[in-house]
Coordinates of C-alpha atoms in Angstrom, one line a residue:
X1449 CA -337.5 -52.5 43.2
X1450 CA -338.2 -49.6 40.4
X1451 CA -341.5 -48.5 40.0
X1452 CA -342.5 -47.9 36.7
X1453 CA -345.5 -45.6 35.9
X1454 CA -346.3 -45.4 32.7
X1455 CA -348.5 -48.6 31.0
X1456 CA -348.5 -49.5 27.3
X1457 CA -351.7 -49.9 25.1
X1458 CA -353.3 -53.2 25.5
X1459 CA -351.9 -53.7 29.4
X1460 CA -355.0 -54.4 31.1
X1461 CA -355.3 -51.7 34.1
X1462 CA -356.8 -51.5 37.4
X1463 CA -360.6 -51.5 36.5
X1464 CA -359.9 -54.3 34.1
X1465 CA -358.1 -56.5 36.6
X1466 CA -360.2 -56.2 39.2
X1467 CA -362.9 -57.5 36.6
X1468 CA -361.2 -60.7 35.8
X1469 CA -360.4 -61.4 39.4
X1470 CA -364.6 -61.8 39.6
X1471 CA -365.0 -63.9 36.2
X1472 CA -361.4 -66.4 36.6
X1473 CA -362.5 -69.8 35.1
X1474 CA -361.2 -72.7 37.3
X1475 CA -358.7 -74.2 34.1
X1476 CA -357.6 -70.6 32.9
X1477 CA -356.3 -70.3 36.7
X1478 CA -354.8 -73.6 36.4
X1479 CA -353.0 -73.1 33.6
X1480 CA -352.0 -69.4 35.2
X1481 CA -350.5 -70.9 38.0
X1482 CA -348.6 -73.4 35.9
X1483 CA -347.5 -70.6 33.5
X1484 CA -345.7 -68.8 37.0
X1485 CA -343.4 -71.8 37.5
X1486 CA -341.7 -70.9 33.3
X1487 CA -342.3 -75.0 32.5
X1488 CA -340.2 -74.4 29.3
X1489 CA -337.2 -72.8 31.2
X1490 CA -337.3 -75.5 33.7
X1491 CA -337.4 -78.4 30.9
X1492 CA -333.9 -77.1 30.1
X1493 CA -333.2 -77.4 33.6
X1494 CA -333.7 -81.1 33.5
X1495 CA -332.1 -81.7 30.5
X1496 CA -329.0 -80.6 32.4
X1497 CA -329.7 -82.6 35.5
X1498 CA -330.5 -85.8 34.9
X1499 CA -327.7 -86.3 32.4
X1500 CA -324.9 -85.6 35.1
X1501 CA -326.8 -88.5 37.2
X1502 CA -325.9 -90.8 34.8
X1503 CA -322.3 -90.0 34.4
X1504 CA -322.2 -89.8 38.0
X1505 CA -324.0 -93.6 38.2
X1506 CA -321.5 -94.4 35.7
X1507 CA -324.8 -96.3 34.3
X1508 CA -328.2 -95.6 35.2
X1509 CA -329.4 -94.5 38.0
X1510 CA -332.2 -95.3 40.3
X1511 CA -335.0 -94.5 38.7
X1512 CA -337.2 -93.2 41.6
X1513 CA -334.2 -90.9 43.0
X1514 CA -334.4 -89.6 39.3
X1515 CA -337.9 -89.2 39.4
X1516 CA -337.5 -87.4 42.8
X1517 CA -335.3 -85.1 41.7
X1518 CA -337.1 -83.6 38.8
X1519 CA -339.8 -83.3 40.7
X1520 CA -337.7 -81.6 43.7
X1521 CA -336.4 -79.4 40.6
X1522 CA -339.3 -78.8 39.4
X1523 CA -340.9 -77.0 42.5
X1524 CA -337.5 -75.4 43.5
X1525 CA -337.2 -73.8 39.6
X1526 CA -341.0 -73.2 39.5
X1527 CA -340.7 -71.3 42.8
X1528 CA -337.9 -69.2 41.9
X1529 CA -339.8 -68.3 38.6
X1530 CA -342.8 -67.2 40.5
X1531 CA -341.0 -65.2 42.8
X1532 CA -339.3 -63.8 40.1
X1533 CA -342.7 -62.8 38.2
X1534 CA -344.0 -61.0 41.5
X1535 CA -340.7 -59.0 41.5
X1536 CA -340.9 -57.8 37.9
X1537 CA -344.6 -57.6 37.7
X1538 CA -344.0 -53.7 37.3
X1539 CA -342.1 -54.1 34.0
X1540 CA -343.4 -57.0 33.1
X1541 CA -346.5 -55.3 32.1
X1542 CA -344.3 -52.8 29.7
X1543 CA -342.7 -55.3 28.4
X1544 CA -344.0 -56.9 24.9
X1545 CA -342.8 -60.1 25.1
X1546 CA -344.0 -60.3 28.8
X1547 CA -347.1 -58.5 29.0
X1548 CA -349.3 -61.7 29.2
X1549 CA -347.5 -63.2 32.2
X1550 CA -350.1 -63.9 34.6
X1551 CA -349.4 -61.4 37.0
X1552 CA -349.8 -58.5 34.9
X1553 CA -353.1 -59.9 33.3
X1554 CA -354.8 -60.5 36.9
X1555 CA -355.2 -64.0 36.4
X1556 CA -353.3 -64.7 38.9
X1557 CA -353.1 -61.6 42.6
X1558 CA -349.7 -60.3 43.1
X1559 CA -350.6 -61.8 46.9
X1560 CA -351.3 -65.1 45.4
X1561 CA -347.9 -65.4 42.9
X1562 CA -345.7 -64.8 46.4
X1563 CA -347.5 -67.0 48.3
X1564 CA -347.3 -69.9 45.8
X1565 CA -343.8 -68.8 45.1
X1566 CA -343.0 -69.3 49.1
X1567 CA -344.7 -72.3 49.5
X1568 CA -343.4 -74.2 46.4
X1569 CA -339.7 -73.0 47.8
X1570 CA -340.4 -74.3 51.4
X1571 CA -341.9 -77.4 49.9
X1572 CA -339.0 -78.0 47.3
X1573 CA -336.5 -78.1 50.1
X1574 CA -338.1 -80.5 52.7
X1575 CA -339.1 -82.8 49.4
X1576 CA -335.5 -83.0 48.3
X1577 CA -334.4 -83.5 51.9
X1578 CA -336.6 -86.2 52.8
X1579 CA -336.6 -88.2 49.7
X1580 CA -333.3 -87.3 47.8
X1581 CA -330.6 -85.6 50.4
X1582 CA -329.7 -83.2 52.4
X1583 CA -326.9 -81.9 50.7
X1584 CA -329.4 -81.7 47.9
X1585 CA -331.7 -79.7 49.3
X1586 CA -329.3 -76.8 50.3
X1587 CA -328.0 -76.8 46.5
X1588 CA -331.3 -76.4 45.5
X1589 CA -332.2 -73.8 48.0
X1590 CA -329.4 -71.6 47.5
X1591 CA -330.1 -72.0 43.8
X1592 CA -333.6 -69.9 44.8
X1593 CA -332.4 -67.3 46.7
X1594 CA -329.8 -66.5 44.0
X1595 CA -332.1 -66.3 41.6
X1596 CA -334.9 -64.2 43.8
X1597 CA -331.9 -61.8 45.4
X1598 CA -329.1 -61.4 43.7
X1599 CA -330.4 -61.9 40.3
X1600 CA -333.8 -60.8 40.3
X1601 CA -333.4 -57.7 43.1
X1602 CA -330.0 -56.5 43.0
X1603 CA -328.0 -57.7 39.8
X1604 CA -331.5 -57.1 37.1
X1605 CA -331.7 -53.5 37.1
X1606 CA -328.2 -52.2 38.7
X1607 CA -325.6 -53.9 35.7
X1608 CA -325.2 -55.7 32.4
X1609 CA -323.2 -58.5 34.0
X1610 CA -327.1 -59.7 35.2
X1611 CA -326.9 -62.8 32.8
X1612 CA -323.6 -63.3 33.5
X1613 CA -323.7 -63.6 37.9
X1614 CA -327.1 -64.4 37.7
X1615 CA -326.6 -67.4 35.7
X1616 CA -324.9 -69.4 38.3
X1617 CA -328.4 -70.1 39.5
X1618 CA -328.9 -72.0 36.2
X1619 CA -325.5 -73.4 36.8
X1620 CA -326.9 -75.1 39.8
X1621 CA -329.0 -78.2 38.8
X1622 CA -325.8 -79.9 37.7
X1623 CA -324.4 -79.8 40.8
X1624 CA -327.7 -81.1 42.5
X1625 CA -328.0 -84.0 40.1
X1626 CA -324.4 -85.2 40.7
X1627 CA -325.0 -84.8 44.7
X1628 CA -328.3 -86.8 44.3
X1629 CA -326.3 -89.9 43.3
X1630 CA -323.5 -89.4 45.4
X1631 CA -323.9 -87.1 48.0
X1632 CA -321.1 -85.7 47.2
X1633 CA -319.7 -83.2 44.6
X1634 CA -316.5 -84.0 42.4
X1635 CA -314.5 -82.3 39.7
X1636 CA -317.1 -83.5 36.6
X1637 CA -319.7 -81.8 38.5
X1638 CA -317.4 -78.5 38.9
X1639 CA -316.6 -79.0 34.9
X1640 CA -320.1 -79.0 33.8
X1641 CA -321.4 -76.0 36.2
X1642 CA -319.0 -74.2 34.3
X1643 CA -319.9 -75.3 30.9
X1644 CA -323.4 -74.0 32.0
X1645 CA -321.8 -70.9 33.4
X1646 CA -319.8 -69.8 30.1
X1647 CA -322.8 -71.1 28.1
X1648 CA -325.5 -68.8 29.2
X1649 CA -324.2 -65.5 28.5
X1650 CA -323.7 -66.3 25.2
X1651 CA -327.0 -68.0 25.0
X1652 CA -329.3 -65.6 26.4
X1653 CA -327.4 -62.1 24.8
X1654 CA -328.3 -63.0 21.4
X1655 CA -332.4 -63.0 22.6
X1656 CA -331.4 -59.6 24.4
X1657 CA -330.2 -58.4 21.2
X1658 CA -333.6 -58.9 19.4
X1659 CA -335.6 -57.4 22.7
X1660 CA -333.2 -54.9 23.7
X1661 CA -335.9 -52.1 23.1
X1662 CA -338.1 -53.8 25.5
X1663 CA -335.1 -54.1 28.1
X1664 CA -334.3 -50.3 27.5
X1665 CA -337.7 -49.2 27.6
X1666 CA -337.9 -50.2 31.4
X1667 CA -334.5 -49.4 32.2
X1668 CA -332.9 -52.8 32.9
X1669 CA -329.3 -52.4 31.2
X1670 CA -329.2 -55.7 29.6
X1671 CA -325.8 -56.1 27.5
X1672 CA -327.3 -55.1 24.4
X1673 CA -329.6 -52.2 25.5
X1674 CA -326.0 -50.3 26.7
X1675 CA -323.4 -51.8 24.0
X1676 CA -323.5 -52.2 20.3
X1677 CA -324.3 -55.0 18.6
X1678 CA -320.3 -55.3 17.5
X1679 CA -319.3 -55.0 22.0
X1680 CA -322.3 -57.6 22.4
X1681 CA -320.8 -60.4 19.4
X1682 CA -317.9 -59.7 20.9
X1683 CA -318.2 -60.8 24.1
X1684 CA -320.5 -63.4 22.9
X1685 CA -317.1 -64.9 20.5
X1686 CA -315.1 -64.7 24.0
X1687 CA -317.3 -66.7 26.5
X1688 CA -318.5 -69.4 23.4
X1689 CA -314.5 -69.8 23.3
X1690 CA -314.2 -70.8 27.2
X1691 CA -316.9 -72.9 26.5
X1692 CA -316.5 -75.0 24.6
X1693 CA -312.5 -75.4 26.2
X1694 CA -314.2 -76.0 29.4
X1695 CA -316.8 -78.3 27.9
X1696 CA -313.4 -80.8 26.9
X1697 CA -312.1 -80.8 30.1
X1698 CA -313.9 -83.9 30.9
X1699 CA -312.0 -86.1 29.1
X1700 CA -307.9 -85.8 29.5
X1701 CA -309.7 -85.6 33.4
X1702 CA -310.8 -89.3 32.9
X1703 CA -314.3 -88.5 33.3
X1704 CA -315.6 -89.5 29.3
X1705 CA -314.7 -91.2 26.6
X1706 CA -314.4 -91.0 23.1
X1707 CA -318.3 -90.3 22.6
X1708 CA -318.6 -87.3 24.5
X1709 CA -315.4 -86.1 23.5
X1710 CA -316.5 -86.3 19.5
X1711 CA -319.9 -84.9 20.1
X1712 CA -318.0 -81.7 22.5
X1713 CA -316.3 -81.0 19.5
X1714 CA -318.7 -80.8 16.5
X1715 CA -321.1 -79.3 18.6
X1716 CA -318.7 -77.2 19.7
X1717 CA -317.3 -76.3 16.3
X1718 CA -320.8 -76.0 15.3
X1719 CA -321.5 -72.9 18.0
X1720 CA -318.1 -71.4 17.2
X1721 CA -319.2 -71.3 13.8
X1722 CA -322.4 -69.3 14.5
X1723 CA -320.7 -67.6 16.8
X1724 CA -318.5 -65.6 14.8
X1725 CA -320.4 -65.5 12.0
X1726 CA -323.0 -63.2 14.0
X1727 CA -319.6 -60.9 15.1
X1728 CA -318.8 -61.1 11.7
X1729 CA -322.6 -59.2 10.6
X1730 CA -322.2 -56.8 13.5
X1731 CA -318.8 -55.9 12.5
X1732 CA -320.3 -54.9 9.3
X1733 CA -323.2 -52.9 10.7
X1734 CA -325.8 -55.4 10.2
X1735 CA -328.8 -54.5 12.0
X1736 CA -332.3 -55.8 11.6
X1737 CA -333.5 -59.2 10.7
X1738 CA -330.3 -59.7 8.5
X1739 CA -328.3 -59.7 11.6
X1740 CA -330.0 -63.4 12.4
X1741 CA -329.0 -62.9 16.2
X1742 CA -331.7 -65.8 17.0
X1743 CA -329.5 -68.4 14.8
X1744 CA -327.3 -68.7 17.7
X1745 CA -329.7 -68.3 20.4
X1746 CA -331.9 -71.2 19.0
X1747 CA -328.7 -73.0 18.1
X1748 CA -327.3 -73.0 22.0
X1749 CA -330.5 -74.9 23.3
X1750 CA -329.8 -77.7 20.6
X1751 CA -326.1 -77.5 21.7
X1752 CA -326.6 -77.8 25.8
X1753 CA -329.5 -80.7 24.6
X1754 CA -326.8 -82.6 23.0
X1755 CA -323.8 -82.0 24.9
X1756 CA -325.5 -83.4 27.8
X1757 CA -327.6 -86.1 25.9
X1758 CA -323.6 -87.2 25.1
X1759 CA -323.0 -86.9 28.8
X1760 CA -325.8 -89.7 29.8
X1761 CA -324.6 -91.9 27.0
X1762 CA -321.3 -91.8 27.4
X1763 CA -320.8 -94.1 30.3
X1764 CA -322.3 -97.3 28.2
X1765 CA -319.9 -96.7 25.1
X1766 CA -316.6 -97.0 27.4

């Protein structure tokens, strides 16, 4: 990991740290602790699980092995985003948009973040082994230790295809709600771990865009912080493309139906449209708050919400 020396204004340093550690109220370190697991990241986590476990049920599932498994996600998501935090702590603290984290403010010890990271990893595993599956478990393991090693430690600060390798961690919670139900994985499950796969570079590379000072001012060579905006909508046009071709794969494959297939495409048409619109800005040198980079980004959590809202559904309108 790459140190980084220097520290913003308003980054709370050693002195001030060490005060707070003596004056933590019992709720603030509560909510601290929470804050390490990213509960908003890991609620689009879900919303990509427990969809597939109804396509895979072809109806609805158990409703204690889905319980089980967002739970098992849960911990296995929150531990990777802990771990993640006690990696990055160092330019955390530079960065503005993550300079509140809990880590850099001393609410919560850089001691404390890794063993809660640990233990919530070790706990994940056995809780999806005993009460979900085995098969389960490792999915969700090797989930965290892409996320912690070859996202976090080696692809983060070595190349701008980060997002795009890294990703498959995100990928991953399709795949374990599919092998929750059947213990087993199957072509859907391989369809929709790509959909996820093409989806988040073009999701995350329009946020990257608005930051990309904060990314380049602690050397992490995010997409944007090394390209122009007109490379960036570029690539971001080429994976939404793949995407969305992937995304209607499920249906000449005999997987869905006429539902999912009608809500793939106007929410697919939808992104496209956003899409190149934002390539079309950046190819006129649109920089700024004109170039509206976050349409799309806010646009392709509403997009994953209802493609996979369309996957649950499916199965009772065939």
């Amino acid at each position: 990991m790459t140190a980084v020396e220097s520290r913003p204004p308003g980054v709370l340093g050693a002195n001030s740290t060490s005060s707070i550690r003596g004056q933590r109220p019992f709720g603030a370190r509560v909510k601290a602790f929470v804050a390490l697991t990213k509960p908003r990241i890991i609620e689009l986590l879900l919303i990509t699980t427990v969809p597939v476990m109804f396509l895979a049920e072809q109806g609805v599932p158990d409703l204690w092995l889905v319980l089980a498994t967002c739970i098992g996600g849960y911990l296995s998501a929150g531990g990777a985003n802990a771990l993640n935090m006690y990696i990055d702590r160092d330019i955390d603290a530079l960065m503005e948009r993550t300079s509140q984290r809990p880590l850099v403010t001393g609410m919560v010890t850089p001691r404390e973040g890794l063993v809660f990271g640990i233990t919530l990893a070790v706990v994940s595993t056995a809780w999806f082994g005993v009460l979900v599956n085995w098969l389960s478990a490792w999915l969700s393991l090797g989930a965290l230790l892409f996320y912690v090693v070859v996202y976090t430690m080696i692809l983060k600060r070595r190349t701008a295809q980060n997002i795009v390798w890294g990703g498959i961690a995100g990928c991953m919670p399709v795949l374990i709600g599919w092998s929750a139900v059947t213990n087993s994985m199957s072509w859907a499950a391989v369809i929709l771990f790509l959909v996820i796969f093409f989806w988040t570079p073009p999701h995350y590379w329009p946020l990257s865009m608005k930051v990309k000072d904060d990314y380049a001012r602690v050397g992490v060579p995010m997409l944007p912080v090394i390209a122009s905006n007109r490379v960036v909508a570029r690539q971001i046009v080429l994976y939404s493309w793949v995407m969305v071709a992937v995304s209607l794969l499920l249906t000449p494959l005999g997987y869905t139906g006429w539902f999912y297939t009608t809500v793939a495409l106007v929410t697919g048409g939808w992104w496209l449209w956003e899409a190149h619109a934002l390539q079309n800005r950046a190819k006129s040198g649109v920089t700024g708050a004109k170039l509206k980079e976050m349409r799309l980004f806010h646009w392709s959590i509403t997009y994953v919400s209802l493609l996979f809202v369309a996957v649950a559904v499916d199965p009772f309108l065939r």
